[in-house]
PDB file of C-alpha atoms and ligand atoms in Angstrom:
ATOM      1  CA  MET A   1    -117.441  46.516 231.553  1.00 97.00           C
ATOM      2  CA  LYS A   2    -114.785  47.931 229.212  1.00 98.00           C
ATOM      3  CA  ILE A   3    -115.897  50.232 226.385  1.00 98.00           C
ATOM      4  CA  ALA A   4    -113.724  51.403 223.466  1.00 98.00           C
ATOM      5  CA  VAL A   5    -114.592  54.626 221.636  1.00 98.00           C
ATOM      6  CA  LEU A   6    -113.152  55.154 218.147  1.00 98.00           C
ATOM      7  CA  VAL A   7    -112.086  58.776 217.846  1.00 98.00           C
ATOM      8  CA  LYS A   8    -110.887  60.278 214.565  1.00 97.00           C
ATOM      9  CA  GLN A   9    -108.982  63.548 214.381  1.00 96.00           C
ATOM     10  CA  VAL A  10    -110.322  65.681 211.522  1.00 95.00           C
ATOM     11  CA  PRO A  11    -109.847  69.204 210.173  1.00 93.00           C
ATOM     12  CA  ASP A  12    -112.002  71.708 212.076  1.00 91.00           C
ATOM     13  CA  THR A  13    -115.207  72.020 210.036  1.00 86.00           C
ATOM     14  CA  ASP A  14    -115.250  75.787 210.646  1.00 84.00           C
ATOM     15  CA  GLU A  15    -112.038  76.147 208.674  1.00 82.00           C
ATOM     16  CA  GLU A  16    -111.186  75.782 204.972  1.00 79.00           C
ATOM     17  CA  ARG A  17    -110.342  72.146 204.213  1.00 80.00           C
ATOM     18  CA  ARG A  18    -107.969  71.427 201.335  1.00 83.00           C
ATOM     19  CA  LEU A  19    -106.763  68.400 199.433  1.00 83.00           C
ATOM     20  CA  ASP A  20    -103.034  68.259 198.736  1.00 86.00           C
ATOM     21  CA  PRO A  21    -103.003  68.396 194.889  1.00 81.00           C
ATOM     22  CA  ALA A  22     -99.800  66.310 194.760  1.00 84.00           C
ATOM     23  CA  SER A  23    -100.947  63.348 196.881  1.00 84.00           C
ATOM     24  CA  GLY A  24    -104.697  63.808 196.563  1.00 83.00           C
ATOM     25  CA  LEU A  25    -104.868  63.344 200.324  1.00 83.00           C
ATOM     26  CA  LEU A  26    -106.358  65.788 202.800  1.00 84.00           C
ATOM     27  CA  ASP A  27    -103.857  68.508 203.672  1.00 84.00           C
ATOM     28  CA  ARG A  28    -103.988  68.040 207.449  1.00 81.00           C
ATOM     29  CA  LEU A  29    -101.523  70.903 207.981  1.00 79.00           C
ATOM     30  CA  ALA A  30    -103.817  73.407 206.279  1.00 82.00           C
ATOM     31  CA  GLY A  31    -105.648  74.264 209.481  1.00 86.00           C
ATOM     32  CA  GLU A  32    -106.651  73.287 213.017  1.00 90.00           C
ATOM     33  CA  ASN A  33    -107.341  69.583 213.625  1.00 93.00           C
ATOM     34  CA  VAL A  34    -109.823  68.486 216.267  1.00 95.00           C
ATOM     35  CA  ALA A  35    -111.473  65.359 217.664  1.00 96.00           C
ATOM     36  CA  ASP A  36    -114.437  64.716 215.339  1.00 97.00           C
ATOM     37  CA  GLU A  37    -117.534  66.168 216.998  1.00 96.00           C
ATOM     38  CA  ILE A  38    -119.542  62.985 216.348  1.00 97.00           C
ATOM     39  CA  ASN A  39    -116.873  61.054 218.270  1.00 98.00           C
ATOM     40  CA  GLU A  40    -117.250  63.342 221.296  1.00 98.00           C
ATOM     41  CA  ARG A  41    -120.925  62.374 221.258  1.00 97.00           C
ATOM     42  CA  ALA A  42    -119.950  58.682 220.971  1.00 98.00           C
ATOM     43  CA  LEU A  43    -117.692  59.207 223.995  1.00 98.00           C
ATOM     44  CA  GLU A  44    -120.585  60.843 225.860  1.00 98.00           C
ATOM     45  CA  VAL A  45    -122.651  57.663 225.332  1.00 98.00           C
ATOM     46  CA  ALA A  46    -119.867  55.645 226.993  1.00 98.00           C
ATOM     47  CA  LEU A  47    -119.279  58.188 229.801  1.00 98.00           C
ATOM     48  CA  SER A  48    -122.996  58.399 230.645  1.00 97.00           C
ATOM     49  CA  HIS A  49    -122.963  54.624 231.184  1.00 98.00           C
ATOM     50  CA  LYS A  50    -119.794  54.969 233.273  1.00 98.00           C
ATOM     51  CA  ASP A  51    -121.459  57.668 235.421  1.00 97.00           C
ATOM     52  CA  SER A  52    -124.206  55.251 236.478  1.00 96.00           C
ATOM     53  CA  HIS A  53    -122.183  52.009 236.413  1.00 97.00           C
ATOM     54  CA  LYS A  54    -119.100  52.281 238.617  1.00 95.00           C
ATOM     55  CA  GLY A  55    -116.261  50.014 237.467  1.00 95.00           C
ATOM     56  CA  THR A  56    -116.894  50.808 233.816  1.00 98.00           C
ATOM     57  CA  GLU A  57    -113.634  51.518 231.990  1.00 98.00           C
ATOM     58  CA  VAL A  58    -113.542  53.723 228.874  1.00 98.00           C
ATOM     59  CA  VAL A  59    -110.602  53.613 226.436  1.00 98.00           C
ATOM     60  CA  VAL A  60    -110.390  55.804 223.344  1.00 98.00           C
ATOM     61  CA  ILE A  61    -108.615  54.472 220.250  1.00 98.00           C
ATOM     62  CA  SER A  62    -107.379  56.618 217.370  1.00 98.00           C
ATOM     63  CA  LEU A  63    -105.348  56.035 214.240  1.00 97.00           C
ATOM     64  CA  GLY A  64    -103.537  58.990 212.756  1.00 95.00           C
ATOM     65  CA  PRO A  65    -100.448  61.193 212.621  1.00 94.00           C
ATOM     66  CA  GLU A  66     -98.483  62.703 215.577  1.00 93.00           C
ATOM     67  CA  SER A  67    -101.012  65.562 215.860  1.00 93.00           C
ATOM     68  CA  VAL A  68    -103.636  63.090 217.123  1.00 96.00           C
ATOM     69  CA  THR A  69    -102.157  63.361 220.655  1.00 95.00           C
ATOM     70  CA  LYS A  70    -103.888  66.758 221.083  1.00 94.00           C
ATOM     71  CA  ALA A  71    -107.311  65.319 220.210  1.00 96.00           C
ATOM     72  CA  LEU A  72    -106.701  62.393 222.576  1.00 97.00           C
ATOM     73  CA  ARG A  73    -105.789  64.697 225.481  1.00 96.00           C
ATOM     74  CA  LYS A  74    -109.062  66.545 224.812  1.00 96.00           C
ATOM     75  CA  VAL A  75    -111.195  63.383 225.026  1.00 98.00           C
ATOM     76  CA  LEU A  76    -109.222  62.196 228.087  1.00 98.00           C
ATOM     77  CA  SER A  77    -110.104  65.518 229.747  1.00 97.00           C
ATOM     78  CA  MET A  78    -113.783  64.767 229.033  1.00 98.00           C
ATOM     79  CA  GLY A  79    -113.480  61.671 231.237  1.00 97.00           C
ATOM     80  CA  ALA A  80    -112.094  58.702 229.280  1.00 98.00           C
ATOM     81  CA  ASP A  81    -109.733  56.565 231.414  1.00 98.00           C
ATOM     82  CA  SER A  82    -106.992  55.883 228.852  1.00 98.00           C
ATOM     83  CA  ALA A  83    -106.084  56.267 225.201  1.00 98.00           C
ATOM     84  CA  VAL A  84    -104.391  54.220 222.478  1.00 98.00           C
ATOM     85  CA  HIS A  85    -102.810  56.048 219.542  1.00 98.00           C
ATOM     86  CA  VAL A  86    -101.955  53.891 216.539  1.00 98.00           C
ATOM     87  CA  LEU A  87     -99.059  55.730 214.914  1.00 97.00           C
ATOM     88  CA  ASP A  88     -97.063  54.291 212.016  1.00 96.00           C
ATOM     89  CA  GLU A  89     -95.518  55.770 208.884  1.00 94.00           C
ATOM     90  CA  ALA A  90     -97.008  52.914 206.879  1.00 94.00           C
ATOM     91  CA  LEU A  91    -100.480  54.306 207.704  1.00 93.00           C
ATOM     92  CA  ALA A  92    -100.032  57.633 205.927  1.00 89.00           C
ATOM     93  CA  GLY A  93    -103.014  58.005 203.554  1.00 87.00           C
ATOM     94  CA  ALA A  94    -104.571  54.761 204.790  1.00 92.00           C
ATOM     95  CA  ASP A  95    -107.931  54.085 203.173  1.00 94.00           C
ATOM     96  CA  ALA A  96    -111.051  52.979 205.005  1.00 95.00           C
ATOM     97  CA  GLY A  97    -110.246  49.282 204.597  1.00 95.00           C
ATOM     98  CA  ARG A  98    -106.792  49.522 206.164  1.00 96.00           C
ATOM     99  CA  THR A  99    -108.061  51.895 208.845  1.00 97.00           C
ATOM    100  CA  ALA A 100    -110.696  49.348 209.829  1.00 97.00           C
ATOM    101  CA  VAL A 101    -108.297  46.381 209.895  1.00 97.00           C
ATOM    102  CA  VAL A 102    -105.869  48.273 212.115  1.00 97.00           C
ATOM    103  CA  LEU A 103    -108.562  49.621 214.437  1.00 98.00           C
ATOM    104  CA  ALA A 104    -109.959  46.081 214.765  1.00 98.00           C
ATOM    105  CA  ALA A 105    -106.499  44.837 215.830  1.00 98.00           C
ATOM    106  CA  ALA A 106    -106.208  47.643 218.415  1.00 98.00           C
ATOM    107  CA  VAL A 107    -109.715  46.898 219.736  1.00 98.00           C
ATOM    108  CA  LYS A 108    -108.859  43.200 220.006  1.00 98.00           C
ATOM    109  CA  GLN A 109    -105.664  44.018 221.912  1.00 98.00           C
ATOM    110  CA  ALA A 110    -107.643  46.267 224.308  1.00 98.00           C
ATOM    111  CA  GLY A 111    -110.078  43.438 225.094  1.00 98.00           C
ATOM    112  CA  VAL A 112    -113.396  45.307 225.282  1.00 98.00           C
ATOM    113  CA  ASP A 113    -117.100  44.444 225.656  1.00 98.00           C
ATOM    114  CA  LEU A 114    -118.436  47.245 223.452  1.00 98.00           C
ATOM    115  CA  VAL A 115    -117.073  49.493 220.676  1.00 98.00           C
ATOM    116  CA  VAL A 116    -118.770  52.869 220.115  1.00 98.00           C
ATOM    117  CA  ALA A 117    -118.021  54.823 216.921  1.00 98.00           C
ATOM    118  CA  GLY A 118    -119.522  57.756 215.038  1.00 98.00           C
ATOM    119  CA  ASN A 119    -121.804  56.978 212.097  1.00 97.00           C
ATOM    120  CA  GLU A 120    -119.572  58.961 209.713  1.00 96.00           C
ATOM    121  CA  SER A 121    -116.500  61.181 209.874  1.00 95.00           C
ATOM    122  CA  THR A 122    -116.775  64.826 208.818  1.00 93.00           C
ATOM    123  CA  ASP A 123    -113.818  64.573 206.393  1.00 91.00           C
ATOM    124  CA  GLY A 124    -113.832  61.173 204.635  1.00 91.00           C
ATOM    125  CA  ARG A 125    -117.634  60.749 205.219  1.00 94.00           C
ATOM    126  CA  GLY A 126    -117.453  57.053 204.256  1.00 95.00           C
ATOM    127  CA  GLY A 127    -119.699  55.855 207.055  1.00 97.00           C
ATOM    128  CA  VAL A 128    -118.158  52.378 206.655  1.00 97.00           C
ATOM    129  CA  VAL A 129    -115.405  51.925 209.236  1.00 98.00           C
ATOM    130  CA  PRO A 130    -117.591  50.761 212.164  1.00 98.00           C
ATOM    131  CA  ALA A 131    -119.210  48.032 210.040  1.00 98.00           C
ATOM    132  CA  MET A 132    -115.799  47.006 208.708  1.00 98.00           C
ATOM    133  CA  VAL A 133    -114.381  46.794 212.252  1.00 98.00           C
ATOM    134  CA  ALA A 134    -117.333  44.629 213.313  1.00 98.00           C
ATOM    135  CA  GLU A 135    -116.757  42.405 210.277  1.00 98.00           C
ATOM    136  CA  GLN A 136    -113.069  42.037 211.088  1.00 97.00           C
ATOM    137  CA  LEU A 137    -113.882  41.045 214.686  1.00 98.00           C
ATOM    138  CA  GLY A 138    -116.835  38.845 213.764  1.00 98.00           C
ATOM    139  CA  LEU A 139    -119.090  40.902 216.052  1.00 98.00           C
ATOM    140  CA  PRO A 140    -122.691  42.109 215.653  1.00 98.00           C
ATOM    141  CA  HIS A 141    -123.082  45.724 214.529  1.00 98.00           C
ATOM    142  CA  LEU A 142    -125.839  48.231 215.272  1.00 98.00           C
ATOM    143  CA  SER A 143    -125.448  51.350 213.136  1.00 98.00           C
ATOM    144  CA  PHE A 144    -126.739  54.923 213.093  1.00 98.00           C
ATOM    145  CA  LEU A 145    -128.248  54.813 216.595  1.00 98.00           C
ATOM    146  CA  ASP A 146    -130.039  57.928 217.845  1.00 98.00           C
ATOM    147  CA  ALA A 147    -130.356  56.541 221.391  1.00 98.00           C
ATOM    148  CA  VAL A 148    -128.437  53.787 223.201  1.00 98.00           C
ATOM    149  CA  GLU A 149    -129.123  51.570 226.230  1.00 98.00           C
ATOM    150  CA  ILE A 150    -126.190  49.486 227.514  1.00 98.00           C
ATOM    151  CA  SER A 151    -126.882  46.590 229.910  1.00 97.00           C
ATOM    152  CA  ALA A 152    -124.682  43.851 231.379  1.00 94.00           C
ATOM    153  CA  GLY A 153    -124.927  41.445 228.437  1.00 96.00           C
ATOM    154  CA  SER A 154    -126.442  43.421 225.581  1.00 98.00           C
ATOM    155  CA  VAL A 155    -126.833  46.783 223.889  1.00 98.00           C
ATOM    156  CA  THR A 156    -130.104  48.203 222.574  1.00 98.00           C
ATOM    157  CA  GLY A 157    -130.574  51.214 220.389  1.00 98.00           C
ATOM    158  CA  GLU A 158    -133.105  53.281 218.478  1.00 98.00           C
ATOM    159  CA  ARG A 159    -132.509  54.078 214.838  1.00 97.00           C
ATOM    160  CA  GLY A 160    -134.445  56.554 212.737  1.00 95.00           C
ATOM    161  CA  THR A 161    -136.105  55.192 209.578  1.00 93.00           C
ATOM    162  CA  ASP A 162    -138.030  56.849 206.744  1.00 91.00           C
ATOM    163  CA  SER A 163    -141.283  55.822 208.369  1.00 93.00           C
ATOM    164  CA  GLY A 164    -140.362  56.452 212.026  1.00 95.00           C
ATOM    165  CA  SER A 165    -137.855  54.531 214.091  1.00 96.00           C
ATOM    166  CA  MET A 166    -136.906  50.968 215.001  1.00 97.00           C
ATOM    167  CA  VAL A 167    -135.405  49.405 218.109  1.00 98.00           C
ATOM    168  CA  VAL A 168    -132.455  47.083 217.532  1.00 98.00           C
ATOM    169  CA  SER A 169    -130.370  45.102 219.990  1.00 98.00           C
ATOM    170  CA  ALA A 170    -127.364  42.787 220.073  1.00 98.00           C
ATOM    171  CA  PRO A 171    -125.554  40.643 222.645  1.00 98.00           C
ATOM    172  CA  LEU A 172    -122.152  41.877 223.826  1.00 98.00           C
ATOM    173  CA  PRO A 173    -119.445  42.082 222.651  1.00 98.00           C
ATOM    174  CA  ALA A 174    -120.697  44.309 219.815  1.00 98.00           C
ATOM    175  CA  VAL A 175    -119.837  47.355 217.696  1.00 98.00           C
ATOM    176  CA  ILE A 176    -122.248  50.291 217.459  1.00 98.00           C
ATOM    177  CA  SER A 177    -122.229  53.621 215.642  1.00 98.00           C
ATOM    178  CA  VAL A 178    -124.147  56.655 216.838  1.00 98.00           C
ATOM    179  CA  THR A 179    -125.562  59.761 215.199  1.00 97.00           C
ATOM    180  CA  GLU A 180    -125.420  63.374 216.287  1.00 94.00           C
ATOM    181  CA  ARG A 181    -128.842  62.868 217.933  1.00 95.00           C
ATOM    182  CA  SER A 182    -127.400  60.300 220.360  1.00 95.00           C
ATOM    183  CA  ALA A 183    -125.968  62.592 223.042  1.00 94.00           C
ATOM    184  CA  GLU A 184    -124.754  66.105 223.860  1.00 96.00           C
ATOM    185  CA  ALA A 185    -121.014  65.917 224.579  1.00 97.00           C
ATOM    186  CA  ARG A 186    -119.989  67.231 228.031  1.00 97.00           C
ATOM    187  CA  PHE A 187    -117.435  69.991 228.349  1.00 95.00           C
ATOM    188  CA  PRO A 188    -114.224  69.099 230.136  1.00 94.00           C
ATOM    189  CA  ASN A 189    -113.923  70.837 233.514  1.00 93.00           C
ATOM    190  CA  PHE A 190    -110.701  72.167 235.035  1.00 93.00           C
ATOM    191  CA  ARG A 191    -110.170  69.003 237.104  1.00 93.00           C
ATOM    192  CA  GLY A 192    -110.685  66.867 234.007  1.00 95.00           C
ATOM    193  CA  ILE A 193    -108.139  68.902 232.040  1.00 94.00           C
ATOM    194  CA  MET A 194    -105.542  68.582 234.819  1.00 95.00           C
ATOM    195  CA  MET A 195    -106.140  64.850 235.255  1.00 95.00           C
ATOM    196  CA  ALA A 196    -105.917  64.228 231.470  1.00 95.00           C
ATOM    197  CA  LYS A 197    -102.210  65.047 231.544  1.00 92.00           C
ATOM    198  CA  ARG A 198    -101.555  62.090 233.870  1.00 95.00           C
ATOM    199  CA  LYS A 199    -103.877  59.567 232.201  1.00 97.00           C
ATOM    200  CA  PRO A 200    -102.236  56.717 230.222  1.00 98.00           C
ATOM    201  CA  LEU A 201    -101.854  57.416 226.492  1.00 98.00           C
ATOM    202  CA  SER A 202    -100.034  54.575 224.782  1.00 98.00           C
ATOM    203  CA  VAL A 203     -98.621  54.939 221.286  1.00 98.00           C
ATOM    204  CA  VAL A 204     -98.531  51.675 219.346  1.00 98.00           C
ATOM    205  CA  SER A 205     -97.100  50.804 215.930  1.00 97.00           C
ATOM    206  CA  LEU A 206     -98.337  48.210 213.435  1.00 97.00           C
ATOM    207  CA  ALA A 207     -95.593  45.868 214.717  1.00 96.00           C
ATOM    208  CA  ASP A 208     -96.927  46.316 218.286  1.00 97.00           C
ATOM    209  CA  LEU A 209    -100.294  45.128 216.940  1.00 97.00           C
ATOM    210  CA  GLY A 210     -98.624  42.167 215.235  1.00 96.00           C
ATOM    211  CA  MET A 211     -99.483  43.596 211.822  1.00 96.00           C
ATOM    212  CA  ASP A 212     -97.538  43.569 208.541  1.00 92.00           C
ATOM    213  CA  PRO A 213     -96.698  47.202 207.607  1.00 89.00           C
ATOM    214  CA  ASP A 214     -96.910  46.229 203.918  1.00 89.00           C
ATOM    215  CA  PHE A 215    -100.486  44.920 204.316  1.00 88.00           C
ATOM    216  CA  ALA A 216     -99.394  42.095 202.052  1.00 81.00           C
ATOM    217  CA  GLY A 217    -102.325  40.723 200.061  1.00 81.00           C
ATOM    218  CA  MET A 218    -104.585  43.619 200.963  1.00 86.00           C
ATOM    219  CA  GLY A 219    -105.629  45.975 198.164  1.00 86.00           C
ATOM    220  CA  ARG A 220    -106.176  49.671 198.757  1.00 88.00           C
ATOM    221  CA  SER A 221    -108.108  52.503 197.174  1.00 89.00           C
ATOM    222  CA  VAL A 222    -105.949  55.238 195.741  1.00 86.00           C
ATOM    223  CA  VAL A 223    -106.724  58.776 194.644  1.00 85.00           C
ATOM    224  CA  VAL A 224    -106.125  58.940 190.882  1.00 88.00           C
ATOM    225  CA  THR A 225    -106.749  62.620 190.202  1.00 87.00           C
ATOM    226  CA  THR A 226    -108.135  65.578 192.131  1.00 85.00           C
ATOM    227  CA  SER A 227    -109.646  68.750 190.790  1.00 86.00           C
ATOM    228  CA  ALA A 228    -110.409  71.909 192.730  1.00 81.00           C
ATOM    229  CA  ARG A 229    -114.041  72.705 193.379  1.00 80.00           C
ATOM    230  CA  PRO A 230    -115.190  75.354 190.856  1.00 80.00           C
ATOM    231  CA  LEU A 231    -115.280  78.808 192.414  1.00 78.00           C
ATOM    232  CA  ARG A 232    -118.764  79.768 193.479  1.00 74.00           C
ATOM    233  CA  THR A 233    -120.208  82.200 190.901  1.00 76.00           C
ATOM    234  CA  ALA A 234    -122.258  85.183 192.001  1.00 76.00           C
ATOM    235  CA  GLY A 235    -125.914  84.253 192.259  1.00 79.00           C
ATOM    236  CA  LYS A 236    -128.667  85.597 190.000  1.00 79.00           C
ATOM    237  CA  LYS A 237    -130.058  88.910 191.329  1.00 85.00           C
ATOM    238  CA  ILE A 238    -133.800  89.586 190.934  1.00 82.00           C
ATOM    239  CA  VAL A 239    -134.819  93.204 191.504  1.00 87.00           C
ATOM    240  CA  ASP A 240    -138.503  93.475 192.387  1.00 89.00           C
ATOM    241  CA  GLU A 241    -140.309  95.564 189.784  1.00 90.00           C
ATOM    242  CA  GLY A 242    -143.621  94.190 190.952  1.00 92.00           C
ATOM    243  CA  ASN A 243    -143.056  90.803 189.302  1.00 91.00           C
ATOM    244  CA  ALA A 244    -140.270  89.356 191.461  1.00 91.00           C
ATOM    245  CA  GLY A 245    -142.516  86.495 192.541  1.00 92.00           C
ATOM    246  CA  THR A 246    -143.188  85.414 188.971  1.00 92.00           C
ATOM    247  CA  ARG A 247    -139.570  85.789 187.925  1.00 91.00           C
ATOM    248  CA  LEU A 248    -138.414  83.795 191.000  1.00 91.00           C
ATOM    249  CA  ALA A 249    -140.861  81.031 190.134  1.00 92.00           C
ATOM    250  CA  GLU A 250    -139.623  81.033 186.540  1.00 92.00           C
ATOM    251  CA  PHE A 251    -136.012  80.819 187.781  1.00 89.00           C
ATOM    252  CA  LEU A 252    -136.808  77.908 190.102  1.00 89.00           C
ATOM    253  CA  VAL A 253    -138.610  76.073 187.295  1.00 91.00           C
ATOM    254  CA  ALA A 254    -135.788  76.781 184.850  1.00 90.00           C
ATOM    255  CA  GLU A 255    -133.241  75.437 187.359  1.00 86.00           C
ATOM    256  CA  GLN A 256    -135.563  72.455 187.993  1.00 90.00           C
ATOM    257  CA  LEU A 257    -135.608  73.313 191.665  1.00 86.00           C
ATOM    258  CA  VAL A 258    -139.341  72.894 191.852  1.00 85.00           C
TER     259      VAL A 258
HETATM  260  C1  FAD B 301    -112.122  63.667 201.205  1.00 60.94           C
HETATM  261  C2  FAD B 301    -111.743  62.226 201.533  1.00 60.94           C
HETATM  262  C3  FAD B 301    -112.201  61.201 200.715  1.00 60.94           C
HETATM  263  C4  FAD B 301    -111.865  59.869 201.015  1.00 60.94           C
HETATM  264  N1  FAD B 301    -112.339  58.889 200.206  1.00 60.94           N
HETATM  265  C5  FAD B 301    -112.041  57.595 200.501  1.00 60.94           C
HETATM  266  C6  FAD B 301    -112.542  56.537 199.705  1.00 60.94           C
HETATM  267  O1  FAD B 301    -113.261  56.761 198.713  1.00 60.94           O
HETATM  268  N2  FAD B 301    -112.239  55.256 200.048  1.00 60.94           N
HETATM  269  C7  FAD B 301    -111.466  54.969 201.133  1.00 60.94           C
HETATM  270  O2  FAD B 301    -111.237  53.787 201.408  1.00 60.94           O
HETATM  271  N3  FAD B 301    -110.961  55.951 201.918  1.00 60.94           N
HETATM  272  C8  FAD B 301    -111.238  57.248 201.622  1.00 60.94           C
HETATM  273  N4  FAD B 301    -110.740  58.235 202.406  1.00 60.94           N
HETATM  274  C9  FAD B 301    -109.852  57.893 203.503  1.00 60.94           C
HETATM  275  C10 FAD B 301    -110.670  57.643 204.740  1.00 60.94           C
HETATM  276  O3  FAD B 301    -111.245  58.831 205.127  1.00 60.94           O
HETATM  277  C11 FAD B 301    -109.787  57.186 205.873  1.00 60.94           C
HETATM  278  O4  FAD B 301    -109.299  55.947 205.600  1.00 60.94           O
HETATM  279  C12 FAD B 301    -110.519  57.150 207.202  1.00 60.94           C
HETATM  280  O5  FAD B 301    -109.641  56.911 208.211  1.00 60.94           O
HETATM  281  C13 FAD B 301    -111.661  56.192 207.282  1.00 60.94           C
HETATM  282  O6  FAD B 301    -112.711  56.551 206.512  1.00 60.94           O
HETATM  283  P1  FAD B 301    -113.833  57.634 206.890  1.00 60.94           P
HETATM  284  O7  FAD B 301    -113.262  58.887 207.351  1.00 60.94           O
HETATM  285  O8  FAD B 301    -114.718  57.693 205.720  1.00 60.94           O
HETATM  286  O9  FAD B 301    -114.546  56.956 208.120  1.00 60.94           O
HETATM  287  P2  FAD B 301    -116.067  56.722 208.454  1.00 60.94           P
HETATM  288  O10 FAD B 301    -116.453  55.331 208.109  1.00 60.94           O
HETATM  289  O11 FAD B 301    -116.940  57.823 207.940  1.00 60.94           O
HETATM  290  O12 FAD B 301    -115.930  56.874 210.057  1.00 60.94           O
HETATM  291  C14 FAD B 301    -116.935  56.437 210.892  1.00 60.94           C
HETATM  292  C15 FAD B 301    -116.361  56.328 212.290  1.00 60.94           C
HETATM  293  O13 FAD B 301    -115.264  55.393 212.309  1.00 60.94           O
HETATM  294  C16 FAD B 301    -114.284  55.800 213.266  1.00 60.94           C
HETATM  295  N5  FAD B 301    -113.017  56.128 212.570  1.00 60.94           N
HETATM  296  C17 FAD B 301    -112.812  56.389 211.244  1.00 60.94           C
HETATM  297  N6  FAD B 301    -111.495  56.664 211.004  1.00 60.94           N
HETATM  298  C18 FAD B 301    -110.860  56.582 212.226  1.00 60.94           C
HETATM  299  C19 FAD B 301    -109.514  56.760 212.672  1.00 60.94           C
HETATM  300  N7  FAD B 301    -108.548  57.088 211.812  1.00 60.94           N
HETATM  301  N8  FAD B 301    -109.244  56.605 214.001  1.00 60.94           N
HETATM  302  C20 FAD B 301    -110.220  56.272 214.887  1.00 60.94           C
HETATM  303  N9  FAD B 301    -111.532  56.096 214.530  1.00 60.94           N
HETATM  304  C21 FAD B 301    -111.840  56.242 213.224  1.00 60.94           C
HETATM  305  C22 FAD B 301    -114.851  57.056 213.940  1.00 60.94           C
HETATM  306  O14 FAD B 301    -115.606  56.702 215.075  1.00 60.94           O
HETATM  307  C23 FAD B 301    -115.766  57.609 212.846  1.00 60.94           C
HETATM  308  O15 FAD B 301    -116.770  58.465 213.387  1.00 60.94           O
HETATM  309  C24 FAD B 301    -111.057  59.575 202.139  1.00 60.94           C
HETATM  310  C25 FAD B 301    -110.596  60.619 202.955  1.00 60.94           C
HETATM  311  C26 FAD B 301    -110.937  61.919 202.663  1.00 60.94           C
HETATM  312  C27 FAD B 301    -110.471  63.005 203.570  1.00 60.94           C
END
């Protein structure tokens, strides 16, 4: 079985994230960029299957700028067998639609039985790319899975609902997305880090994927204006003069928080 894991490089969530006021796009040079944590969990789902099913091959696929190589070496050191980096100037500022079309082409070229993605990125937070990739490939899609079972010809998963959970399944090939409850990502060990340097990491352009860099006929979403988030104002201070409880309740009511 061959499994592809879609890994997005995102700004480290512990750091300040900024939009570039000129382009309206995320300023990816503003801080450290890392493999999205949810994608390390998606990779763990694939690697756990590989641990118990020898002969399983895991390839990670990522679309993004040059800096993505670092995130790919990290996930290779966790245990993925190879990586594909889709790198092309024409992809700068790509929206979710174009990202999905390109990732679908890379998945098709890799020839896989299962695609595992995160349910949503921590920067764009669209939560749409996995479904779009499945649509592009004409494959079934199971989304927001908290637990995953992969078997020879199908994939089954558990998804949380408002009233509990439901079990869903699909025949392979399929595309799934997982939540942060799906798995605890393993830490790369020293051997994994050393081996990652020698593992295949291929860099492909849109032309290599047989795609038109102008995306002729395909619309795109554009950022029209951006405005900075208003600075956080100091909160309201309530000094207890024996009636703090009442005044807090009044404040909560006034702010319609209760
Ligand atoms: C603040 C912000 C707002 C944005 N708003 C919009 C918008 O309104 N409309 C729009 O079309 N685009 C928007 N984008 C751009 C969008 O983030 C990118 O196109 C992105 O690559 C895909 O969308 P997403 O991050 O929302 O992905 P999601 O759908 O949230 O990602 C889900 C999963 O898909 C996979 N995936 C997503 N992107 C990649 C990638 N580049 N490489 C590999 N795997 C990937 C990962 O497994 C990820 O966990 C926005 C970006 C930012 C930073």
